[in-house]
CSV table of C-alpha atoms in Angstrom, one decimal:
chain,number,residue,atom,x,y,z
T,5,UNK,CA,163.0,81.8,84.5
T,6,UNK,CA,161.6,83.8,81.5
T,7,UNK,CA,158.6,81.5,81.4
T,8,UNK,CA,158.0,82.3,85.4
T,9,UNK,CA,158.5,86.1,84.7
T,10,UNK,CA,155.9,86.3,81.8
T,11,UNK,CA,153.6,83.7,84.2
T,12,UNK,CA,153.9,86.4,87.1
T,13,UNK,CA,153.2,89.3,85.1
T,14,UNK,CA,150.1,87.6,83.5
T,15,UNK,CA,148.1,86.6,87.1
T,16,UNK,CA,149.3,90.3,87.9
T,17,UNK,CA,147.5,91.9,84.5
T,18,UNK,CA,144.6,89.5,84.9
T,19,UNK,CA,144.2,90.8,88.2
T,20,UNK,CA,144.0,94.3,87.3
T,21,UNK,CA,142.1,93.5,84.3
T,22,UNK,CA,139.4,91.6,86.7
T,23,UNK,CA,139.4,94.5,89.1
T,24,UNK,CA,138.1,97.1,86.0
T,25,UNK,CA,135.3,94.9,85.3
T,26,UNK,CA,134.3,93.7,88.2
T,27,UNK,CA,130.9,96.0,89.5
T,28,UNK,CA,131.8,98.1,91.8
T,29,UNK,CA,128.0,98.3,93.6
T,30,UNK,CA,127.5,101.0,96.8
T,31,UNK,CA,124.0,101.9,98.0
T,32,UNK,CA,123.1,103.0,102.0
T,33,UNK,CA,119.7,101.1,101.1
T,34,UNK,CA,120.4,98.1,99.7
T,35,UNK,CA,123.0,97.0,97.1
T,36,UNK,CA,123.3,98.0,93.8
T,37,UNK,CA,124.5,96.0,90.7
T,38,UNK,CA,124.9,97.1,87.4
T,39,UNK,CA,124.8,94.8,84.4
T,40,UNK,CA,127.8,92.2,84.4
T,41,UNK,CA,131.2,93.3,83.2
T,42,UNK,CA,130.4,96.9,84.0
T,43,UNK,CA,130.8,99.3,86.6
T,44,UNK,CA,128.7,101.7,88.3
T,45,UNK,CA,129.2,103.8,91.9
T,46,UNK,CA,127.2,105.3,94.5
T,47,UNK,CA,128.8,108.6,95.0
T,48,UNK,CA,126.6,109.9,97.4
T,49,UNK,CA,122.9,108.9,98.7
T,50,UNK,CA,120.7,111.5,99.4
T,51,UNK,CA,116.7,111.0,101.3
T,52,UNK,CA,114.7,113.0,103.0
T,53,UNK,CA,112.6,111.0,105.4
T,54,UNK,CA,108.9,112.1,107.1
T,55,UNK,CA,108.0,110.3,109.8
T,56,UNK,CA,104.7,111.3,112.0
T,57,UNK,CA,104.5,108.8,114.0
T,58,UNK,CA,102.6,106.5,112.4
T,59,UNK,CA,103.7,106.8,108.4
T,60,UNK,CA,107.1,107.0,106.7
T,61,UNK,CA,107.6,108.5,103.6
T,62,UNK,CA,111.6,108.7,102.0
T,63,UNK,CA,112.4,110.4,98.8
T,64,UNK,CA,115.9,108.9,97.9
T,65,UNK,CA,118.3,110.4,95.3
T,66,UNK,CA,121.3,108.4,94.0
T,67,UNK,CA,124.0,110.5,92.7
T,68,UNK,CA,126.2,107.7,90.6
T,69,UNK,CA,129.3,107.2,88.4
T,70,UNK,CA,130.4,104.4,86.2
T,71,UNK,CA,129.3,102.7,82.6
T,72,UNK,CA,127.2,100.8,83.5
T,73,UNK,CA,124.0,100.9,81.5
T,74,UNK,CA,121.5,99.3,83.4
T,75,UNK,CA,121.5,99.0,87.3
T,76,UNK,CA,119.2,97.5,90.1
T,77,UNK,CA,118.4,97.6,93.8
T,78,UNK,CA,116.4,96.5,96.4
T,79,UNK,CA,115.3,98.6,99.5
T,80,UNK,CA,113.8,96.3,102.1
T,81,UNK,CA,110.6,98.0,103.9
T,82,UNK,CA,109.0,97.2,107.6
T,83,UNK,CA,105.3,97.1,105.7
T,84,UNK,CA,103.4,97.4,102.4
T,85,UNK,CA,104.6,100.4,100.4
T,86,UNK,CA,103.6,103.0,97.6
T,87,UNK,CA,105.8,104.1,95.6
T,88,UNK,CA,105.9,106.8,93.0
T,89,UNK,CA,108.6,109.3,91.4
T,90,UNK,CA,109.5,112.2,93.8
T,91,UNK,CA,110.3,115.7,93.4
T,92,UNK,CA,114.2,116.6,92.7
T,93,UNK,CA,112.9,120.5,93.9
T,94,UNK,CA,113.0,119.0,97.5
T,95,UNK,CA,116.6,118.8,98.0
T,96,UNK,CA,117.0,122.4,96.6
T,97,UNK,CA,114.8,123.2,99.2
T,98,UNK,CA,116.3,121.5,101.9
T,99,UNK,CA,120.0,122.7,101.0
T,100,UNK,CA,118.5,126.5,101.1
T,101,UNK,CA,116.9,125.8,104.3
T,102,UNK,CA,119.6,124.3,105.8
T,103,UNK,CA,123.2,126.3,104.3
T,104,UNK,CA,125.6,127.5,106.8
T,105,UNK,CA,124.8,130.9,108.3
T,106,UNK,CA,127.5,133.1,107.3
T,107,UNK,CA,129.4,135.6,110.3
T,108,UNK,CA,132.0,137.9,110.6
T,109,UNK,CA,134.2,138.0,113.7
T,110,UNK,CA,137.6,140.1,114.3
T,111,UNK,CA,140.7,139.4,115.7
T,112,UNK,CA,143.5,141.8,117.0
T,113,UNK,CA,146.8,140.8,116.1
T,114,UNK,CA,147.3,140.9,112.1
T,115,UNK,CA,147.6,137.4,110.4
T,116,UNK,CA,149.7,136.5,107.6
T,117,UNK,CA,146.8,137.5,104.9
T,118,UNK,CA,146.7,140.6,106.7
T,119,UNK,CA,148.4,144.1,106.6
T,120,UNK,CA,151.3,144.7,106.9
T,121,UNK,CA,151.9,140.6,105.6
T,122,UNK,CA,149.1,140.9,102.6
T,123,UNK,CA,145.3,141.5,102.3
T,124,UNK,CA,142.5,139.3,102.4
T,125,UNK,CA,140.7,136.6,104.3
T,126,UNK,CA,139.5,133.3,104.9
T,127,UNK,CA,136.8,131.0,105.8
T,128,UNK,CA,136.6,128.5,108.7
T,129,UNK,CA,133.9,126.0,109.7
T,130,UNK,CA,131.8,126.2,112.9
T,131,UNK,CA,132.3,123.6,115.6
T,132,UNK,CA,130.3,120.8,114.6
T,133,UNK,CA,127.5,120.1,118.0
T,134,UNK,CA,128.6,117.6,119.3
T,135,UNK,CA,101.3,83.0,106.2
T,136,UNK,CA,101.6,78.7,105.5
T,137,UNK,CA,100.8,77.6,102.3
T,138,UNK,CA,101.5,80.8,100.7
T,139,UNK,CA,104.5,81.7,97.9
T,140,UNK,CA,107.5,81.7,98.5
T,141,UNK,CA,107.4,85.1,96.4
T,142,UNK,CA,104.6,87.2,96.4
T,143,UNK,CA,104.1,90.4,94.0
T,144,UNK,CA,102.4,93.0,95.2
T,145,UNK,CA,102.7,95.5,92.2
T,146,UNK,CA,104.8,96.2,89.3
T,147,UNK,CA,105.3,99.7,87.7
T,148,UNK,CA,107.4,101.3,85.3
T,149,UNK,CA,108.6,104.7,86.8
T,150,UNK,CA,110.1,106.9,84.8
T,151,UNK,CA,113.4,105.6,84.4
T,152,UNK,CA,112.4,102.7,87.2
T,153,UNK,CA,111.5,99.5,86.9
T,154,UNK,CA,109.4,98.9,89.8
T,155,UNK,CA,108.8,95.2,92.2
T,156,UNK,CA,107.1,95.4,95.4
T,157,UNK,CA,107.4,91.9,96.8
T,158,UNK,CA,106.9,89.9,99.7
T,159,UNK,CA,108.9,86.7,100.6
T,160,UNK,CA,109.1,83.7,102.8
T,161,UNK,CA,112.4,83.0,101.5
T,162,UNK,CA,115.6,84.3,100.9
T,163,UNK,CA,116.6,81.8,98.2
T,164,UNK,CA,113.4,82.3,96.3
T,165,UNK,CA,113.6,85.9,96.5
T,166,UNK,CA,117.0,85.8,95.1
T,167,UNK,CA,115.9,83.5,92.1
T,168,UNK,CA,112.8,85.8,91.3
T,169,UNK,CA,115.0,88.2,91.3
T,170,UNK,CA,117.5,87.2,89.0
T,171,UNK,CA,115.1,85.6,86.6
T,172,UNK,CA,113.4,88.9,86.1
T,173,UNK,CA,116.2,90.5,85.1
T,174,UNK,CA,117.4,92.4,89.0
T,175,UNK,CA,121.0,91.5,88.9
T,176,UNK,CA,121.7,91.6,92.5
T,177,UNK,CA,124.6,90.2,94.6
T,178,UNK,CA,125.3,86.9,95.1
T,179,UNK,CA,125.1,86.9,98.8
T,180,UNK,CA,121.9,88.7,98.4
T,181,UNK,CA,120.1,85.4,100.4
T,182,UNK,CA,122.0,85.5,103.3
T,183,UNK,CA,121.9,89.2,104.2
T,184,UNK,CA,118.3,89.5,103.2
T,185,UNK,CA,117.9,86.8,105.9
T,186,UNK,CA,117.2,89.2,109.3
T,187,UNK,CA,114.5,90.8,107.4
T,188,UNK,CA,112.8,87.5,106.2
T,189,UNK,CA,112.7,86.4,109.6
T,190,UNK,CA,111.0,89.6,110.5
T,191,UNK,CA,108.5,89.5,107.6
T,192,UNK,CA,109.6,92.9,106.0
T,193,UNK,CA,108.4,93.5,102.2
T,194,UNK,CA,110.4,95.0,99.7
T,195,UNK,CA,111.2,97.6,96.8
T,196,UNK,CA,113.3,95.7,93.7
T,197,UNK,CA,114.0,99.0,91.0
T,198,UNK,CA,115.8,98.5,88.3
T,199,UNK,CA,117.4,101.3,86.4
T,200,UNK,CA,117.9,102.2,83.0
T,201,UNK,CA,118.7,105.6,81.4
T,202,UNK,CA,115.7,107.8,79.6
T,203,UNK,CA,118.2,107.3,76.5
T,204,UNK,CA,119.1,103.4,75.8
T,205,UNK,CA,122.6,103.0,75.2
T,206,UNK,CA,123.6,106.1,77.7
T,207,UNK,CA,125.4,105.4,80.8
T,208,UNK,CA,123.7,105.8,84.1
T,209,UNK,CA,125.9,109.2,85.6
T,210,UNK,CA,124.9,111.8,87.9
T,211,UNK,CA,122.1,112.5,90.1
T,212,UNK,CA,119.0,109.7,89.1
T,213,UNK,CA,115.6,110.1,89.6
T,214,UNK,CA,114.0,110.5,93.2
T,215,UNK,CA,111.9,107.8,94.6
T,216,UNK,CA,109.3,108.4,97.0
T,217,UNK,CA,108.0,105.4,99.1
T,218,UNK,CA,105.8,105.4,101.3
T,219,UNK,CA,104.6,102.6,104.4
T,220,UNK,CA,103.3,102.6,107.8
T,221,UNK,CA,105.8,101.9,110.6
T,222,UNK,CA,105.6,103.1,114.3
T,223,UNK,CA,108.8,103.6,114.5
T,224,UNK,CA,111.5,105.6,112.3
T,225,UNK,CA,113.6,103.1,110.4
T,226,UNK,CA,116.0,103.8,107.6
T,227,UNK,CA,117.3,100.4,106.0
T,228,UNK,CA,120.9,100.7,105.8
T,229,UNK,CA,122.0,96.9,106.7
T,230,UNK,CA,122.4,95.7,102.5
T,231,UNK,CA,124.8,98.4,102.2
T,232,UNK,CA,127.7,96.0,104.0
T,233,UNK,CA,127.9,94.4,101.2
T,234,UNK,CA,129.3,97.8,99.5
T,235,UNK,CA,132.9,97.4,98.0
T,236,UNK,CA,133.9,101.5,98.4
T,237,UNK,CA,133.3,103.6,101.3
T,238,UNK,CA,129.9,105.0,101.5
T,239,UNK,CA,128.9,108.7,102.2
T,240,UNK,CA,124.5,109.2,103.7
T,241,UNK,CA,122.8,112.7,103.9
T,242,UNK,CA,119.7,112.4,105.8
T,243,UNK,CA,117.3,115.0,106.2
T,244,UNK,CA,114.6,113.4,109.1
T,245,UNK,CA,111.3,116.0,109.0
T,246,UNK,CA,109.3,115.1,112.1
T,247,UNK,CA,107.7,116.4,115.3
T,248,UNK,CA,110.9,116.7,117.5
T,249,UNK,CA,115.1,116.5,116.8
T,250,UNK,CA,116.1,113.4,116.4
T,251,UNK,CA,119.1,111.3,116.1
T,252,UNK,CA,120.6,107.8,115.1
T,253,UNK,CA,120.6,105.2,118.2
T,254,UNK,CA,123.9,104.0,117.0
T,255,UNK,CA,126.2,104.9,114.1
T,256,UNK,CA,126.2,101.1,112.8
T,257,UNK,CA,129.6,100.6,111.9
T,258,UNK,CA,130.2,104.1,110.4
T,259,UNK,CA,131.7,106.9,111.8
T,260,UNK,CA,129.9,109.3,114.2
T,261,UNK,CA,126.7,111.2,112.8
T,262,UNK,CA,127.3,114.2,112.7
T,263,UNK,CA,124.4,116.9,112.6
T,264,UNK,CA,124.9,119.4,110.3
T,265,UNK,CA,121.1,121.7,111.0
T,266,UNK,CA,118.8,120.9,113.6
T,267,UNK,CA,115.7,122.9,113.6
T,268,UNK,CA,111.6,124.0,112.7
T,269,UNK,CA,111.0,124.6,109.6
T,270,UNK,CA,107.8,125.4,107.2
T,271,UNK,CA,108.3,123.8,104.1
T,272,UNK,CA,106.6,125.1,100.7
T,273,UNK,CA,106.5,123.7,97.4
T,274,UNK,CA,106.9,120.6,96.6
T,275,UNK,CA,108.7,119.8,100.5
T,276,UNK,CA,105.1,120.5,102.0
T,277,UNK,CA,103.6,117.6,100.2
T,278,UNK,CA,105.7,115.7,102.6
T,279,UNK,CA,104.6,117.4,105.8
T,280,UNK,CA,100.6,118.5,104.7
T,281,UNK,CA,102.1,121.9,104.6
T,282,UNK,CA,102.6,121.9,108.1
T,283,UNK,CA,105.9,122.9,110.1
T,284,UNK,CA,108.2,120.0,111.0
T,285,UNK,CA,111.0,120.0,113.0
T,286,UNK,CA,114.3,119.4,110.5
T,287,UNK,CA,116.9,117.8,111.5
T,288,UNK,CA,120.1,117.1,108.7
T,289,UNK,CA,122.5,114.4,109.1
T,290,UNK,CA,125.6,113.3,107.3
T,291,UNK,CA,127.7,109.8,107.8
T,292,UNK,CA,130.5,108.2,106.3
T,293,UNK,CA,130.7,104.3,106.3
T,294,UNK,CA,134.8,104.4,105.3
T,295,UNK,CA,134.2,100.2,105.7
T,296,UNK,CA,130.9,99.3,104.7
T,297,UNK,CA,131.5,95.5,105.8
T,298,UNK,CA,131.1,97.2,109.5
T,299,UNK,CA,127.3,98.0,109.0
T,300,UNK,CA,125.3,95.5,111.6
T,301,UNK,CA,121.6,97.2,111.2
T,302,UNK,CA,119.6,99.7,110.0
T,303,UNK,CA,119.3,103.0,111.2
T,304,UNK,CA,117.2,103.6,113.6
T,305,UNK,CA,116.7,107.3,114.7
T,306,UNK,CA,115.2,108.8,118.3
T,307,UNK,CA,113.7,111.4,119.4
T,308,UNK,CA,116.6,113.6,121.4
T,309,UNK,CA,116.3,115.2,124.8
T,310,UNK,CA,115.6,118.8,123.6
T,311,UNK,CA,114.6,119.8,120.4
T,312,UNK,CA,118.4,122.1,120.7
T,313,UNK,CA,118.7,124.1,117.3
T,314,UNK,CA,121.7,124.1,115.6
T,315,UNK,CA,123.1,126.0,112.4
T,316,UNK,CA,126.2,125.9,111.2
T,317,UNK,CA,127.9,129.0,111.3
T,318,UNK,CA,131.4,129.7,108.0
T,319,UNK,CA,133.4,132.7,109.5
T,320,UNK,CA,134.8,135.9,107.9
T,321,UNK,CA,137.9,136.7,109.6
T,322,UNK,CA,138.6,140.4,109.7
T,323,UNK,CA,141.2,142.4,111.1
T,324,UNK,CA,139.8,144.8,114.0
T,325,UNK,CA,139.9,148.5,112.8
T,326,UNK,CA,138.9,151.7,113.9
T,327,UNK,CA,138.4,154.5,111.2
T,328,UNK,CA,139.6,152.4,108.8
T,329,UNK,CA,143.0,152.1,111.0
T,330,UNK,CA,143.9,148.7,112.6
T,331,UNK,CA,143.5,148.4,115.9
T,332,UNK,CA,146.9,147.0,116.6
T,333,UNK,CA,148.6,150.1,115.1
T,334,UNK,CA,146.5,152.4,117.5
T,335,UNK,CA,147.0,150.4,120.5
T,336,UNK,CA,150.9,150.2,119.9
T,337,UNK,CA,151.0,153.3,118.4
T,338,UNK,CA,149.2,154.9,121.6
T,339,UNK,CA,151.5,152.8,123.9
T,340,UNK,CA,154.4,154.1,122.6
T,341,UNK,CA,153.1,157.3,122.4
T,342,UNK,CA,152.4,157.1,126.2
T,343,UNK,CA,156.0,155.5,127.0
T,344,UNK,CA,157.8,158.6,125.0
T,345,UNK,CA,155.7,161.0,127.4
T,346,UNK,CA,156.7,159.3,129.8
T,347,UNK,CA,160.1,159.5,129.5
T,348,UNK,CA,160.2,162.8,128.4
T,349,UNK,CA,158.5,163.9,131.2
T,350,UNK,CA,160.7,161.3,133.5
T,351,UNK,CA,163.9,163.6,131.8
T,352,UNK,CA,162.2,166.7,132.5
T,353,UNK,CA,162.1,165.9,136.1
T,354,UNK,CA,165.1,165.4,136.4
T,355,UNK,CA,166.5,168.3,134.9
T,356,UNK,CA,164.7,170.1,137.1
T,357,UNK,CA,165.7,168.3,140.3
T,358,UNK,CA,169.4,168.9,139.0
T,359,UNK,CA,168.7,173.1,138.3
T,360,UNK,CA,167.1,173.4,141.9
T,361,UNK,CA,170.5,171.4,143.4
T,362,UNK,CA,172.5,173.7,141.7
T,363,UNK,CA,170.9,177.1,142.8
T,364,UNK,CA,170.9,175.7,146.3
T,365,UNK,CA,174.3,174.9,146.2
């Protein structure tokens, strides 16, 4: 019996012991893996996507947690693509242009942060709006980025892809082959980046290094389907600059979009290298994919009905005053004011009814 305890609580510790090593790998573009027996997390993805019709440009920002050292991913892309560093200044940009508008609005009756309860107030949220004889790997370019270790490849084969990978040092998945399958078929190219810190020895934490890629496509596409192979729950802001409001055709497998600014916009800076400092119409989006297995495609966003704007809106509750006096107090103050008149007069009258009896009588 002792020999079956100490067996139990062994496979139970091994367990646990295999769950802290094991990568944990998360990215809403294509799945990343960080070295073996170490860990690494996408906490959140952030891109900002141009699209004119013709040519789409994403900056992408990881923001990432873990120990692991080194880390790669790979992005698959509809055509050839550029890629280069981008600029972390856009998303400052885009988080000025796009922050709640704050308001004030009142309400009668005092709550209980309000006089006589206590003082104060508090903030609430806005309703939300609703070719034969080639290889079977091919590469295009190779680049060291910054931090970035660069592949653009082409591939006849999922297998093949998967070994290049691997034996030039992108530790990806090992079911990388078959989900990288639908966009062999379709003869889609690719981005491999690897990642390692500006400081060997430093795990990668924080927000990385933007990526700016560039490639022609008629139609706006935002690879998303790798990401099913994510082990934790997945979080996408997407900031989609183009000439009208647009919007997923499906959520994919994750919750509902929801649209968090919708609007034109000039950018400056480093935002209207993306646009030829013209305006664009900006429309923000945030997802959640609680269960990434769910995720059947890539996103692919649509030009809306109207080009509505939207803002949200965070609320300053006040209490309605007058003078400085609430208005509650006024109003029951005047209403009691007008019952006691009332009845005083109602007593008056009938004092005098009772005095004009009596001189009658």
């Amino acid at each position: 019996m002792r020999r079956r305890i100490m067996a139990v609580l062994f496979a139970l510790l091994a367990t646990q012991l295999g769950s802290l090593i094991s990568p944990a790998y998360a990215c809403g573009c294509g799945a990343m893996i960080p070295d073996r027996m170490a860990r690494i997390g996408v906490d959140r993805e952030t891109s900002v996507v141009r699209w004119d019709g013709r040519a789409e440009q994403i900056v992408m920002r990881f923001t990432v947690g873990g120990d692991a050292k080194r880390a790669a991913w790979i992005m698959p892309v509809p055509n050839r693509a550029a890629v280069e560093l981008g600029d972390a200044a856009v998303f400052d940009q885009l988080a000025t242009l796009t922050r709640p508008e704050r308001k004030t609005r009142t309400h009668f009756w005092p709550r209980e942060r309000d006089w006589p309860f206590s003082a104060g107030s508090r903030d609430g949220v806005g309703a939300p709006l609703p070719g034969a004889g080639a290889p079977a790997v091919g590469v295009v370019g190779r680049e060291r980025l910054g931090d970035f270790d660069v592949a653009r490849l082409t591939a006849t084969d999922p297998d093949a892809l998967r070994d290049w990978l691997r034996s030039n040092g992108f530790e990806l998945p090992d079911r990388l082959s078959t989900e990288l399958r639908p966009y062999v078929d379709q003869k889609w190219e690719y981005v491999a980046v690897r990642l390692a810190p500006r400081e060997p020895g430093t795990p990668l934490r924080g927000n990385l290094d933007p990526l700016r890629i560039r490639f022609d496509s008629d139609r706006l596409v935002y690879p998303m389907r790798l990401s099913r192979m994510a082990r934790t729950a997945q979080s996408l802001g997407l900031y989609v600059l183009a000439d009208h409001r647009m919007e997923p055709s499906s959520p994919i497998g994750g919750d509902a979009p929801e649209v968090t600014f919708a609007g034109t916009v000039t950018p400056h800076g480093s935002l209207a290298d993306l646009t030829d400092g013209k305006p664009a119409f900006l429309t923000a989006i945030d997802q959640r994919f609680p269960e990434p297995g769910r995720i059947d495609g890539d996103h692919e966003l649509r030009r809306t009905a109207a080009d509505t704007p939207y803002r949200r809106a965070v609320y300053h509750d006040e209490l309605l005053t007058f003078g400085g006096v609430p208005a509650w107090i006024l109003t029951v103050g005047g209403a009691l004011a007008a019952v006691t008149a009332a009845g005083l007069a109602a007593g008056l009258r009938i004092r005098r009814t009772r005095v004009l009896r009596r001189a009658a009588a």
